[in-house]
Coordinates of C-alpha atoms and ligand atoms in Angstrom, one line a residue:
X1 CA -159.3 -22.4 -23.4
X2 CA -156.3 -24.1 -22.1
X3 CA -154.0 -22.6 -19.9
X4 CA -151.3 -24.1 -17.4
X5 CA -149.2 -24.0 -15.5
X6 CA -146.2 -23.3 -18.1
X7 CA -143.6 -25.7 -17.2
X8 CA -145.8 -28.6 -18.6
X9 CA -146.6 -27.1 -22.2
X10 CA -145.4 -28.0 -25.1
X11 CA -145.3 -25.8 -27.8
X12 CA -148.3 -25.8 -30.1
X13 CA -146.6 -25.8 -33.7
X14 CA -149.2 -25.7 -35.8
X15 CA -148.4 -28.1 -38.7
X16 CA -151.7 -27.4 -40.6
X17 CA -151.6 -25.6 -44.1
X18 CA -154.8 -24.6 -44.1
X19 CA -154.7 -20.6 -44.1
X20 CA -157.8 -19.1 -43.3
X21 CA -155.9 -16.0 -44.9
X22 CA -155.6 -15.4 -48.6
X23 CA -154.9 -11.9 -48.9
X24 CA -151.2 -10.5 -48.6
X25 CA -150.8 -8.5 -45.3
X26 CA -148.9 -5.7 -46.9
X27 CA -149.2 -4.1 -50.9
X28 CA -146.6 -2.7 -52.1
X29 CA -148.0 -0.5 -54.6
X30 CA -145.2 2.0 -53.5
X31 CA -141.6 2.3 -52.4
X32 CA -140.7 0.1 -54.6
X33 CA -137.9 2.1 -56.9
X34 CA -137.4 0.9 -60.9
X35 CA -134.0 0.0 -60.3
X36 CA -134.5 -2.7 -58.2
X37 CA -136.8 -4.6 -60.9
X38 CA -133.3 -4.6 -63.1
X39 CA -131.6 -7.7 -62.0
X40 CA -130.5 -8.7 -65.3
X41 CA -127.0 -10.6 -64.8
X42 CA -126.9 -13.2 -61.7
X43 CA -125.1 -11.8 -59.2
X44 CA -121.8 -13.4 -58.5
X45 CA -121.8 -16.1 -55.4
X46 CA -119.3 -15.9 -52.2
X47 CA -117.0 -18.7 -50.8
X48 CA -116.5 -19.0 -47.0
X49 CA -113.4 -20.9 -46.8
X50 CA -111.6 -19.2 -43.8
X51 CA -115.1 -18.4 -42.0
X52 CA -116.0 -22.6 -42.4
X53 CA -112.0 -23.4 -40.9
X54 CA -112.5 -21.2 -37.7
X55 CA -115.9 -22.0 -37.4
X56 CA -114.5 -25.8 -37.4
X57 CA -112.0 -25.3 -34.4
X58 CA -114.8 -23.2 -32.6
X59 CA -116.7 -26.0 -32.6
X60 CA -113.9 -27.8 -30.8
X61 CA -113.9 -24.7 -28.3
X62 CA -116.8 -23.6 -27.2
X63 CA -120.3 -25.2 -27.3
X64 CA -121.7 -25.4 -31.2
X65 CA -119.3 -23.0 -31.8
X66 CA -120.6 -20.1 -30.5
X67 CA -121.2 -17.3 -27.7
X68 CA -125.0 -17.4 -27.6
X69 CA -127.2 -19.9 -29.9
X70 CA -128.8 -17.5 -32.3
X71 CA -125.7 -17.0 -34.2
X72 CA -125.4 -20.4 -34.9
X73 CA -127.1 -21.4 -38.5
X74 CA -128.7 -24.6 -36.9
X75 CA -132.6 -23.9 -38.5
X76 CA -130.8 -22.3 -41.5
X77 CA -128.6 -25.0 -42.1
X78 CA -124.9 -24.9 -43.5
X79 CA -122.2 -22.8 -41.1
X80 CA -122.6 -19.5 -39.5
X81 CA -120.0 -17.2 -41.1
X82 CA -116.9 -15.3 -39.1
X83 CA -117.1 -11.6 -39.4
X84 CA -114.1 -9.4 -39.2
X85 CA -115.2 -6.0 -39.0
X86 CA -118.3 -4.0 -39.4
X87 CA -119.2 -0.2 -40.5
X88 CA -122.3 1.5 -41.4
X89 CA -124.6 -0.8 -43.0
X90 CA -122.1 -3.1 -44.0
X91 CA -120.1 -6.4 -42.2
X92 CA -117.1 -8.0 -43.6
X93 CA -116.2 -11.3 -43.2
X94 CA -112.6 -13.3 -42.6
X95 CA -113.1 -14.3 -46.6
X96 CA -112.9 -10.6 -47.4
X97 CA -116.7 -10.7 -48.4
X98 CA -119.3 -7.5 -47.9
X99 CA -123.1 -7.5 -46.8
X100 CA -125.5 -5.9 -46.6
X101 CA -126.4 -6.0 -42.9
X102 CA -130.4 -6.5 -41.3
X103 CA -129.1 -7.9 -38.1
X104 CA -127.3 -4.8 -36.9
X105 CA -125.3 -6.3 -33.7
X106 CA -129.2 -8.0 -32.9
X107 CA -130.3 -4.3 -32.9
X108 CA -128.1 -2.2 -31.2
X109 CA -126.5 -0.7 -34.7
X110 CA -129.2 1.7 -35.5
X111 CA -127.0 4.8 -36.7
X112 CA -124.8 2.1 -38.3
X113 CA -121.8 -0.2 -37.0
X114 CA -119.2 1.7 -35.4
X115 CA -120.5 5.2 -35.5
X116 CA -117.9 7.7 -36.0
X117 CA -118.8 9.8 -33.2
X118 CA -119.9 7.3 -31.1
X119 CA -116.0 6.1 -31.7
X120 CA -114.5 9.1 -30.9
X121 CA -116.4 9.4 -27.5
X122 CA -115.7 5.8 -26.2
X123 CA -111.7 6.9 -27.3
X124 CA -112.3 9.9 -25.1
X125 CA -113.7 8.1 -21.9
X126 CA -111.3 5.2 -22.3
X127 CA -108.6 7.3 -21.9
X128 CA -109.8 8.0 -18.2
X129 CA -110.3 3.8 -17.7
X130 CA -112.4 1.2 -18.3
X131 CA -114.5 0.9 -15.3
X132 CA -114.5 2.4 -12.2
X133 CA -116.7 -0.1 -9.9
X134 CA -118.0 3.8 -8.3
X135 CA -120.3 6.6 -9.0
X136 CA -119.7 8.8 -12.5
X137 CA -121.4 11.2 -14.2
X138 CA -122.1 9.5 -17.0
X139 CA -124.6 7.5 -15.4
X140 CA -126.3 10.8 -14.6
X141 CA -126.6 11.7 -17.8
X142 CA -127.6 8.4 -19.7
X143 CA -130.5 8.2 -16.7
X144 CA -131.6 11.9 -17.7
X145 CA -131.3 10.9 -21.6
X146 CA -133.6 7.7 -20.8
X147 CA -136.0 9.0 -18.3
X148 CA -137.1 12.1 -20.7
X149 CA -137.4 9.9 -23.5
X150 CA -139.2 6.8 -22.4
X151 CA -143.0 7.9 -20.8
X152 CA -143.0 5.5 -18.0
X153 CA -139.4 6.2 -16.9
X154 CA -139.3 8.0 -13.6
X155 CA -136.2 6.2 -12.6
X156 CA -133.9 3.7 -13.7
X157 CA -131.2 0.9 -12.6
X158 CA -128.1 0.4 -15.4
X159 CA -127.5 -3.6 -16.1
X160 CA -125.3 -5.4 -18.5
X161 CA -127.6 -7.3 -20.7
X162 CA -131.3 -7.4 -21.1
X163 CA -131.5 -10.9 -19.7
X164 CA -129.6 -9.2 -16.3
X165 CA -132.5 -6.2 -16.3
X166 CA -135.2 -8.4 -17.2
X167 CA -134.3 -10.7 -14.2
X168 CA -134.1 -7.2 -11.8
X169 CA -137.4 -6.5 -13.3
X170 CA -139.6 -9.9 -12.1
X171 CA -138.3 -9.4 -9.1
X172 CA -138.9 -6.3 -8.4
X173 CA -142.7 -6.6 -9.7
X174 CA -143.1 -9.9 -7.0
X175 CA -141.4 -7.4 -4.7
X176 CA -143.4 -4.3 -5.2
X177 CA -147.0 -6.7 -5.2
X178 CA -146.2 -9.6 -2.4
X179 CA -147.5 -11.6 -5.6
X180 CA -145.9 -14.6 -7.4
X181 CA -147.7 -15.4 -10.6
X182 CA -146.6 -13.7 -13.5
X183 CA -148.3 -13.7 -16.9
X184 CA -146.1 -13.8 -20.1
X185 CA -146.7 -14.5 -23.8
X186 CA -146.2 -17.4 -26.3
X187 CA -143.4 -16.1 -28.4
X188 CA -141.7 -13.3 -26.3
X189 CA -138.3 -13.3 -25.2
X190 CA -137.2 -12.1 -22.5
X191 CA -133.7 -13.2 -21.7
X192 CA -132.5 -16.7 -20.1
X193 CA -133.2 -16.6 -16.3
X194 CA -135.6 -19.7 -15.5
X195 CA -138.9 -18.1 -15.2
X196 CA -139.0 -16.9 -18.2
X197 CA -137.9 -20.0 -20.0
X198 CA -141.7 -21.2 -20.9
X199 CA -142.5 -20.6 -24.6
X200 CA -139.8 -18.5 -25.6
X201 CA -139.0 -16.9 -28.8
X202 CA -135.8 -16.0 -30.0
X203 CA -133.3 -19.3 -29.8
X204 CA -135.5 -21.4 -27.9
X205 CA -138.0 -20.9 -30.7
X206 CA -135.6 -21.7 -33.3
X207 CA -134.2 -24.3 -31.4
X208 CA -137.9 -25.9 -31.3
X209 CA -136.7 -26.1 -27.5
X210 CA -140.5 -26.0 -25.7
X211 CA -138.4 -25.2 -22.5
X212 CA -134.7 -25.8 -21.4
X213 CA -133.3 -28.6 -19.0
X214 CA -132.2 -27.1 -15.7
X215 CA -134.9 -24.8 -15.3
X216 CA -136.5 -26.2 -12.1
X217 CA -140.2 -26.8 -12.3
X218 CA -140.6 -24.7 -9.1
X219 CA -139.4 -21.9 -11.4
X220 CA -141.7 -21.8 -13.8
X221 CA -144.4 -22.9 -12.1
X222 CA -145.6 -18.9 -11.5
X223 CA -145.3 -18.5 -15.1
X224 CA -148.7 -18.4 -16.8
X225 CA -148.6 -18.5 -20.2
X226 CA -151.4 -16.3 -22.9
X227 CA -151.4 -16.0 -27.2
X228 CA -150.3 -12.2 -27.9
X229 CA -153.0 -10.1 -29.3
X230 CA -155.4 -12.6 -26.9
X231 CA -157.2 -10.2 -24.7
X232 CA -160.0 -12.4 -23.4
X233 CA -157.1 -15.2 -22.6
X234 CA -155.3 -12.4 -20.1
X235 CA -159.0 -11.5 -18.5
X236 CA -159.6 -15.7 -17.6
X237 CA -156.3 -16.1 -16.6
X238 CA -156.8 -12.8 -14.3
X239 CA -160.2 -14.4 -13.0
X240 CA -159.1 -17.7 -12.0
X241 CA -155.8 -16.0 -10.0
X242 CA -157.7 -13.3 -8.4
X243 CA -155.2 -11.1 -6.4
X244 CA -151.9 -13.6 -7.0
X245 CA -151.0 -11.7 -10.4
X246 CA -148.1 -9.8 -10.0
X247 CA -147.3 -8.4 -13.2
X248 CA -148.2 -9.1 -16.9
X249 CA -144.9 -8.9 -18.9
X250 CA -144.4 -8.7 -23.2
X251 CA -142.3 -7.6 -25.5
X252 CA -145.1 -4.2 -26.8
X253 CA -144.0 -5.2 -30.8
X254 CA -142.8 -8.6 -30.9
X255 CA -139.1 -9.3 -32.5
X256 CA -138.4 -12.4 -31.1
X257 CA -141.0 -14.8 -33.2
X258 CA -140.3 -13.0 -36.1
X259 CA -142.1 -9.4 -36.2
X260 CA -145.7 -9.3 -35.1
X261 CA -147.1 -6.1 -34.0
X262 CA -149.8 -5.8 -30.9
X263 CA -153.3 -4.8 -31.8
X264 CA -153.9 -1.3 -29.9
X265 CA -156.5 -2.5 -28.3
X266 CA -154.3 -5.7 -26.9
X267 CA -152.0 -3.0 -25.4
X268 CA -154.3 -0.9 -23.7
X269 CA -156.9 -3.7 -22.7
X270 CA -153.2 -5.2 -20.7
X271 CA -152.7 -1.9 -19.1
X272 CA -156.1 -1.3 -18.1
X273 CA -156.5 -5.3 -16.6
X274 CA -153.1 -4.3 -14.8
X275 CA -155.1 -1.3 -13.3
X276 CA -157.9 -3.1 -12.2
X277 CA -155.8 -5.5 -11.0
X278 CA -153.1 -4.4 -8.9
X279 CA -150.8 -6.1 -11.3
X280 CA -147.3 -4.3 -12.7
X281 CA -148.0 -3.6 -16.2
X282 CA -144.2 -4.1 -17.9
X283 CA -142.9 -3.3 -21.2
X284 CA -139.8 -5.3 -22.3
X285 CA -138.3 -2.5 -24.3
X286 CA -134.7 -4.3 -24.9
X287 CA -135.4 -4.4 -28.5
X288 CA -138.2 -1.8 -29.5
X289 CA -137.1 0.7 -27.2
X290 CA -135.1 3.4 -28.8
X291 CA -135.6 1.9 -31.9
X292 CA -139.5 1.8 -32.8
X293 CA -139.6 5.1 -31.8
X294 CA -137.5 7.8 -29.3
X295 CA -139.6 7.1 -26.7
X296 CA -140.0 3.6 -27.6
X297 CA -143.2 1.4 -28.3
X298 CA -144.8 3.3 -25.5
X299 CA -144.8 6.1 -27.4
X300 CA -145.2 4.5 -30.8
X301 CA -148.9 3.4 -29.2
X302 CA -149.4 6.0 -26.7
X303 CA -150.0 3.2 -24.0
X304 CA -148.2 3.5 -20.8
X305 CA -146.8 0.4 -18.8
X306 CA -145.5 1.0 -15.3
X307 CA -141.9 -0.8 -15.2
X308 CA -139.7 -0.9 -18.5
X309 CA -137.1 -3.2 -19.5
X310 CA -134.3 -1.8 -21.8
X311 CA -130.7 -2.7 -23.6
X312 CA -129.4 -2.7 -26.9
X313 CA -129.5 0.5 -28.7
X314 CA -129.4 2.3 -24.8
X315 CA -126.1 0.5 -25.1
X316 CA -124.9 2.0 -28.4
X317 CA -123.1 -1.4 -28.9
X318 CA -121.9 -2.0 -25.9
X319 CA -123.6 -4.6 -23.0
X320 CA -125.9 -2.5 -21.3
X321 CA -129.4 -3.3 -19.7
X322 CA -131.7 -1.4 -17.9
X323 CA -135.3 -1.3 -15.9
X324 CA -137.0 1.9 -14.7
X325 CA -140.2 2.9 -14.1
X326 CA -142.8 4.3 -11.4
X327 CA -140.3 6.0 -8.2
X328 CA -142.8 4.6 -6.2
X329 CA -141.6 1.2 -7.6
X330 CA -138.1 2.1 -8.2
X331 CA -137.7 2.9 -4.3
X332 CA -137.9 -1.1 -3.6
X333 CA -135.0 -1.4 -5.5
X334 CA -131.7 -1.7 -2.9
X335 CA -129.5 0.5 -1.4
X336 CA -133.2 2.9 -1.5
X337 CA -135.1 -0.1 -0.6
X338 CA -135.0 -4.2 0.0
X339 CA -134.9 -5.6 -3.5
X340 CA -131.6 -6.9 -4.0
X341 CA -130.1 -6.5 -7.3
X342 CA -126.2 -5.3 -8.3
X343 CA -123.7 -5.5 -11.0
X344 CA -119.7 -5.1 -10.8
X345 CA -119.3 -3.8 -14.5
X346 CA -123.3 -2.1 -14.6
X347 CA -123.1 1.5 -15.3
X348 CA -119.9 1.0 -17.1
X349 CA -118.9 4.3 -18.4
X350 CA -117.7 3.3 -21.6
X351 CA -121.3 1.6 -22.1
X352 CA -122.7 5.0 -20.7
X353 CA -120.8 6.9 -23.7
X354 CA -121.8 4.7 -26.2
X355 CA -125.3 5.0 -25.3
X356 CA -125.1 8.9 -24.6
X357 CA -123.8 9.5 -27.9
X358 CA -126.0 7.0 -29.3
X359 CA -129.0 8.8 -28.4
X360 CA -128.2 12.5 -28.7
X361 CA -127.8 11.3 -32.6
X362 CA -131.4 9.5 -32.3
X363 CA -133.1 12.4 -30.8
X364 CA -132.5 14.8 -33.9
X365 CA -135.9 15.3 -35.7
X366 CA -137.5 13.0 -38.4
X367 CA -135.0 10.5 -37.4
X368 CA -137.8 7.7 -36.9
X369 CA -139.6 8.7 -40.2
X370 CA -136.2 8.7 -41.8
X371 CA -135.8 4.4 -40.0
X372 CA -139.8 3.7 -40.4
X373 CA -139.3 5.4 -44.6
X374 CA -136.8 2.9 -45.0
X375 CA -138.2 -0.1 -42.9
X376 CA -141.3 0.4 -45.7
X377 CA -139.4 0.2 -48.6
X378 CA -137.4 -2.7 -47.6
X379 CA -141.0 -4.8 -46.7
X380 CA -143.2 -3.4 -49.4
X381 CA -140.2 -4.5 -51.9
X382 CA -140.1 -7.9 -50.7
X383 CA -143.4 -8.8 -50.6
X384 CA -143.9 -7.6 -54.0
X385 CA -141.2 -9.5 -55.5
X386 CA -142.3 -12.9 -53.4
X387 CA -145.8 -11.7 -54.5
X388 CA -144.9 -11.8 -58.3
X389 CA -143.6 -15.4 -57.9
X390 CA -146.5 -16.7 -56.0
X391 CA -144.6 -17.0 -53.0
X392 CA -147.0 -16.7 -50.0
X393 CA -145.6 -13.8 -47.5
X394 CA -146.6 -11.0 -45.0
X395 CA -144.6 -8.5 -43.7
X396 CA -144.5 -5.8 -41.1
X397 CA -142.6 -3.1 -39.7
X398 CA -142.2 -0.1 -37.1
X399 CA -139.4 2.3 -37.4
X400 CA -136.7 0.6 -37.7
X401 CA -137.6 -2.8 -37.3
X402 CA -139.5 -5.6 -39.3
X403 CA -140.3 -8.6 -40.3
X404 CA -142.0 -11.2 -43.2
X405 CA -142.9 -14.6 -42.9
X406 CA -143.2 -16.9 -45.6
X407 CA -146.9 -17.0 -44.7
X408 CA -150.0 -15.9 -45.7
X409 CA -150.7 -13.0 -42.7
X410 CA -152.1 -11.1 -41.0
X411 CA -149.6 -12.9 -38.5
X412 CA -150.5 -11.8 -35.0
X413 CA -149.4 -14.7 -32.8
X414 CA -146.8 -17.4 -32.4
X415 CA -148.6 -20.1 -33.5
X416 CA -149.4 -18.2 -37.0
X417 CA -145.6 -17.4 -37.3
X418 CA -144.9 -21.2 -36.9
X419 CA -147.0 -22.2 -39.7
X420 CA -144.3 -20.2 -42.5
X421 CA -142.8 -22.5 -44.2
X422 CA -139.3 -23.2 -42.7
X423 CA -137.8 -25.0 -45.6
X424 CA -138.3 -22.5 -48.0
X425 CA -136.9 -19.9 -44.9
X426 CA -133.4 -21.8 -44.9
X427 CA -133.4 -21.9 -48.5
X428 CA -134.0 -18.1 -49.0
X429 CA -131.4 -17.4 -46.0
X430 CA -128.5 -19.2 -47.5
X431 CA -129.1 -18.0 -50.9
X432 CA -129.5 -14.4 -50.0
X433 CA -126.7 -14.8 -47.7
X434 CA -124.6 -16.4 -50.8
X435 CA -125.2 -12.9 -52.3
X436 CA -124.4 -10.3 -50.0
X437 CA -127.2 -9.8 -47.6
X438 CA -126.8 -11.3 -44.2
X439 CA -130.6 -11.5 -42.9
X440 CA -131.3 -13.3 -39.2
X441 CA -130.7 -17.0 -39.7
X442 CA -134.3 -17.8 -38.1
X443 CA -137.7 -17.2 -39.2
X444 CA -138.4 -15.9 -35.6
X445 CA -136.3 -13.1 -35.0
X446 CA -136.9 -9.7 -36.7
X447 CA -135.1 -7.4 -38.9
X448 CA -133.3 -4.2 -38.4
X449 CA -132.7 -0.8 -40.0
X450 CA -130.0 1.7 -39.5
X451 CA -129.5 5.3 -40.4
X452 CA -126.6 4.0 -42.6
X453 CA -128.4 2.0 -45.0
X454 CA -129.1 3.7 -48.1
X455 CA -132.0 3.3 -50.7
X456 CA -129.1 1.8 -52.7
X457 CA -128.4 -0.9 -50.4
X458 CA -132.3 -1.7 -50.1
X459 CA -133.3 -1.8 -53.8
X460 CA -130.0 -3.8 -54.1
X461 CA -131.3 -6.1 -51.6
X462 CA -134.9 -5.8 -53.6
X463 CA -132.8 -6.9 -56.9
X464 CA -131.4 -10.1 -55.2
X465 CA -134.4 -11.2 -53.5
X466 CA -135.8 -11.1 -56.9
X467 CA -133.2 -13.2 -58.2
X468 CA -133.0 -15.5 -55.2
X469 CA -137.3 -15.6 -55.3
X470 CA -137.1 -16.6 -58.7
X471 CA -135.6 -20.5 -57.7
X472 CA -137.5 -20.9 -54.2
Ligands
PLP1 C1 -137.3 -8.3 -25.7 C2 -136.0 -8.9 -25.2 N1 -135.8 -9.0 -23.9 C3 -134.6 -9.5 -23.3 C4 -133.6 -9.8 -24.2 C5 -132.3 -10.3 -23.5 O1 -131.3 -9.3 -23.7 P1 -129.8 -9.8 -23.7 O2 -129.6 -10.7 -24.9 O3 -129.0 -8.5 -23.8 O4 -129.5 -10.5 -22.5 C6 -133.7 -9.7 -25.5 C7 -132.6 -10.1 -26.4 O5 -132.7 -10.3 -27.6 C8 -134.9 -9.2 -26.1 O6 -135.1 -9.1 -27.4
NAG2 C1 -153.7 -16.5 -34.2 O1 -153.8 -15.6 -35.3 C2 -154.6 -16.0 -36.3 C3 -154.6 -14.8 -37.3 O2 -153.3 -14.6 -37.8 C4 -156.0 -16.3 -35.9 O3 -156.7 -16.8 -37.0 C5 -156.0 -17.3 -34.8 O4 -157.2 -17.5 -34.3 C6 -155.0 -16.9 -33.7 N1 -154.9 -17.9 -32.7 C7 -154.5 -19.2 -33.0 C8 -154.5 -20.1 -31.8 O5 -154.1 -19.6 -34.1

C-alpha cells in the first residue's frame, strides 16, 4: 500500500487494457422506448462559425479563452462553442443552433434553465437591490429550507462558490480538532484552494494536471490522499496518523471523475472511522446535494457526515456556496466563535431567491423519482445502443445525475475511470455535439438531468447516439 504525503504523487493513469471486467455494469432491458431505435435519415450537422470567431478573440482576452478551464474543449479537441441563451432543457448558441442540454449550468439547472418562477422572483427581489452587504430575511429562509432538508444541517454559513465553502469548511474541521491532516480521495473535487489541489477531478483531471504550480508544498503536505470505495486504505492511513486526522473529506457520489457511486459500506465504514476517531466526517454536497436526492446523498444512503459542503442547485443558478453542520461545530465559526471566514456578496439576496424558489419546486413529491426515471432511461439507452455496436461502456446514475465511461465497469475508482478510452470519448463528444446534444467535454465530469427534459429529448438523444455509435 502506498500512501504519501500528496504533494509528491503523480497520478496513477493506468494505461493497461487488460479489464478484469467483461460484463456490462448496467442492462438495459428496459426504458428504452421504440422510437428511439428509428434513426433512419442522418441527422443534419451544425456549423459554428460565429461561436469559433468570438472564441478566437477570447483567446486573445482572457486565458484559453475562458472563465474557468472545464469549458474549454482541450481533451475533446476542436473549440468550445458560444452560447447565447438557455431555457428548459435546451441552450442556444451565437450560430442560432439548439441542444439538447446534460451539462445544466454544471448542475445547478435542475428544474430547467431559467425557470419561469424562479425568473419572476429574482425580478421581484431585484427591484429592492442587488445586495445589501447586511442582514435579510431571505437568508433566514434559505437556512430554514436547507437545514430541514439536509440530515446533518443544524446550521449553516452562505458562500459564493463551492470552492469559497469548501475552503470555510477545512478550516473549520482543523479548527474544531486542533488537527492538521486531512484525508481526501483520488478523483474528488473539491474547488481550487491549495490543499485540496492533490489528485483532483474535474479540470485538473482532464487537464492530466497531477497537481498545479503555485500550490506550496507546505500546503498540501496535510493532504493524505486514499482510492474511493478503499476502506482498508482509510483504516492504514488512520493507524499510522493516530490522533493528527482532522477530518476525512469526499464528494458521497462522485461527479467529478466521471460518475462513480460509493459502495454503502465505503460510506458508513468513513463515518464510523471518523467516530472512532475524533475526526470530522464531511460530505462535499456542491454537486449531489439537492440534486441526488432532497436531502442529498445523505439521504440517498441514509449515512450521516457531521459538516456538509453545498452550492449549485442551493443557488438556483446563481453563485452561492454553503457549509453547515453539527451547532456544536458551527459555533467556531466567527462572529459566534474564532474561525475566521466572511464574504462581501455571500448571502446575496438575489442568490437567496433563486435558491428559495429553487427548492420549494424540488420539495414537491415524486420529484426525485420523476429526475432518477429519467436519469435511467437516458443510461439504460446508451449502453444498449454502445452495447449493440460492441462498444465497451458502463454507466450509472442517481436522481438526477450520471455517468458512462467508455469502459468495461463496474467503475468504482479513479484509476478505473482513467482506463476509458479517451480517443473514442473526444470522438463521441464532437459528434454528438455536431448533432444537437451538448454532453460535458471530459470523460471525468458527470451528467445532469432537469425536470424540463422530456422522454422526447432523451430517446432523441438515444436516436443520435445510435447514429453517432454506429462510426466510433
Ligand atoms: C464536489 C464539488 N466541490 C466543490 C466544487 C467547487 O464549486 P465552485 O465551482 O462553485 O467553486 C465543485 C464544483 O464543481 C464540486 O463539484
Ligand atoms: C479499482 O476498481 C476496480 C474495479 O472497478 C478494482 O478491480 C481495482 O482493484 C480498484 N483499484 C485499483 C487500484 O484499480
Amino acid at each position: 500500500m502506498k500512501l504519501a504525503a500528496a504533494s509528491a504523487l503523480i497520478l496513477a493513469i493506468c494505461a493497461g487494457n487488460a479489464c478484469a471486467f467483461s460484463t456490462v455494469h448496467l442492462s438495459a432491458s428496459n426504458g428504452l422506448s421504440s422510437s428511439a431505435l428509428h434513426s433512419t435519415a442522418a441527422t443534419k450537422t451544425y456549423t459554428f462559425t460565429k461561436s469559433e470567431e468570438i472564441f478566437a478573440e477570447a483567446k486573445t482576452l482572457m486565458p484559453g479563452g475562458v472563465s474557468s478551464p472545464v469549458r474549454a474543449f482541450k481533451s475533446v479537441g476542436g473549440n468550445p462553442i458560444v452560447f447565447d441563451k438557455v431555457k428548459g432543457a435546451y441552450a442556444w448558441d451565437v450560430d442560432g443552433n439548439k441542444f439538447i442540454d446534460y451539462v445544466g449550468t454544471w448542475g445547478p439547472a435542475i428544474l430547467g434553465h431559467a425557470d419561469d418562477d424562479v425568473l419572476d422572483a429574482v425580478k421581484k427581489t431585484m427591484d429592492k437591490g442587488t445586495s445589501f452587504g447586511a442582514p435579510c430575511a431571505l437568508e433566514n429562509e434559505l437556512a430554514k429550507a436547507v437545514i430541514a432538508a439536509v440530515p446533518s444541517v443544524e446550521m449553516v454559513r452562505f458562500t459564493n462558490s463551492g470552492t469559497e465553502a469548501c475552503m470555510g469548511m477545512i478550516r473549520l474541521c482543523r479548527a474544531y480538532t486542533g488537527r492538521e491532516k486531512v484525508i481526501k480521495f483520488e478523483g474528488c473535487y473539491h474547488g481550487h484552494a491549495d490543499a485540496f489541489l492533490v489528485q483532483a477531478g474535474s479540470g485538473v483531471a482532464t487537464l492530466g494536471l497531477p497537481d498545479s504550480p503555485g500550490v506550496p508544498s507546505s500546503a498540501t503536505k496535510a493532504t493524505l490522499c486514499a482510492e474511493y470505495n478503499n476502506l482498508a486504505q482509510v483504516k492504514a492511513i488512520f493507524e499510522e496518523n493516530k490522533d493528527e486526522i482532522a477530518a476525512v473529506i469526499l464528494e458521497p457520489v462522485v461527479g467529478n471523475s466521471g460518475f462513480i457511486k460509493p459502495d454503502k459500506e465505503f460510506l458508513q465504514g468513513l463515518r464510523d472511522l471518523c467516530t472512532e476517531h475524533g475526526a470530522v466526517c464531511v460530505f462535499d454536497e456542491v454537486m449531489t446535494g439537492f440534486r441526488v436526492a432532497y436531502g442529498g446523498a445523505q439521504s440517498y444512503f441514509g449515512v450521516t457526515p457531521d459538516l456538509t459542503t453545498m452550492g449549485k442547485v442551493i443557488g438556483g443558478g446563481l453563485p452561492v456556496g454553503a457549509y453547515g453542520g453539527k451547532k456544536e461545530i458551527m459555533a467556531m465559526v466567527a462572529p459566534a466563535g474564532p474561525m475566521y471566514q466572511a464574504g462581501t456578496l455571500s448571502g446575496n439576496p438575489l442568490a437567496m431567491t433563486a435558491g428559495i424558489e429553487t427548492l420549494k419546486k424540488l420539495s414537491a413529491d415524486g420529484v426525485y423519482e420523476e429526475l432518477e426515471r429519467k436519469s435511467k432511461k437516458l443510461v439504460d439507452g446508451i449502453v444498449a445502443t454502445a452495447t449493440k455496436y460492441g462498444l465497451p461502456i458502463s454507466g450509472d446514475y442517481a436522481g438526477g445525475m450520471f455517468g458512462w465511461y467508455f469502459v468495461d465497469g463496474p467503475v468504482k475508482n479513479f484509476s478505473q475511470a482513467a482506463k476509458s478510452d479517451s480517443a473514442r470519448f473526444g470522438k463521441w463528444h464532437r459528434m454528438m455535439l455536431e448533432r444537437g446534444v451538448y454532453l460535458a467535454p471530459s470523460m471525468y465530469e458527470a451528467g445532469f438531468m432537469s425536470l424540463a427534459h422530456t422522454d422526447e429529448d432523451i430517446d432523441r438523444t438515444i436516436a443520435i447516439a445510435d447514429e453517432v455509435m454506429s462510426q466510433l
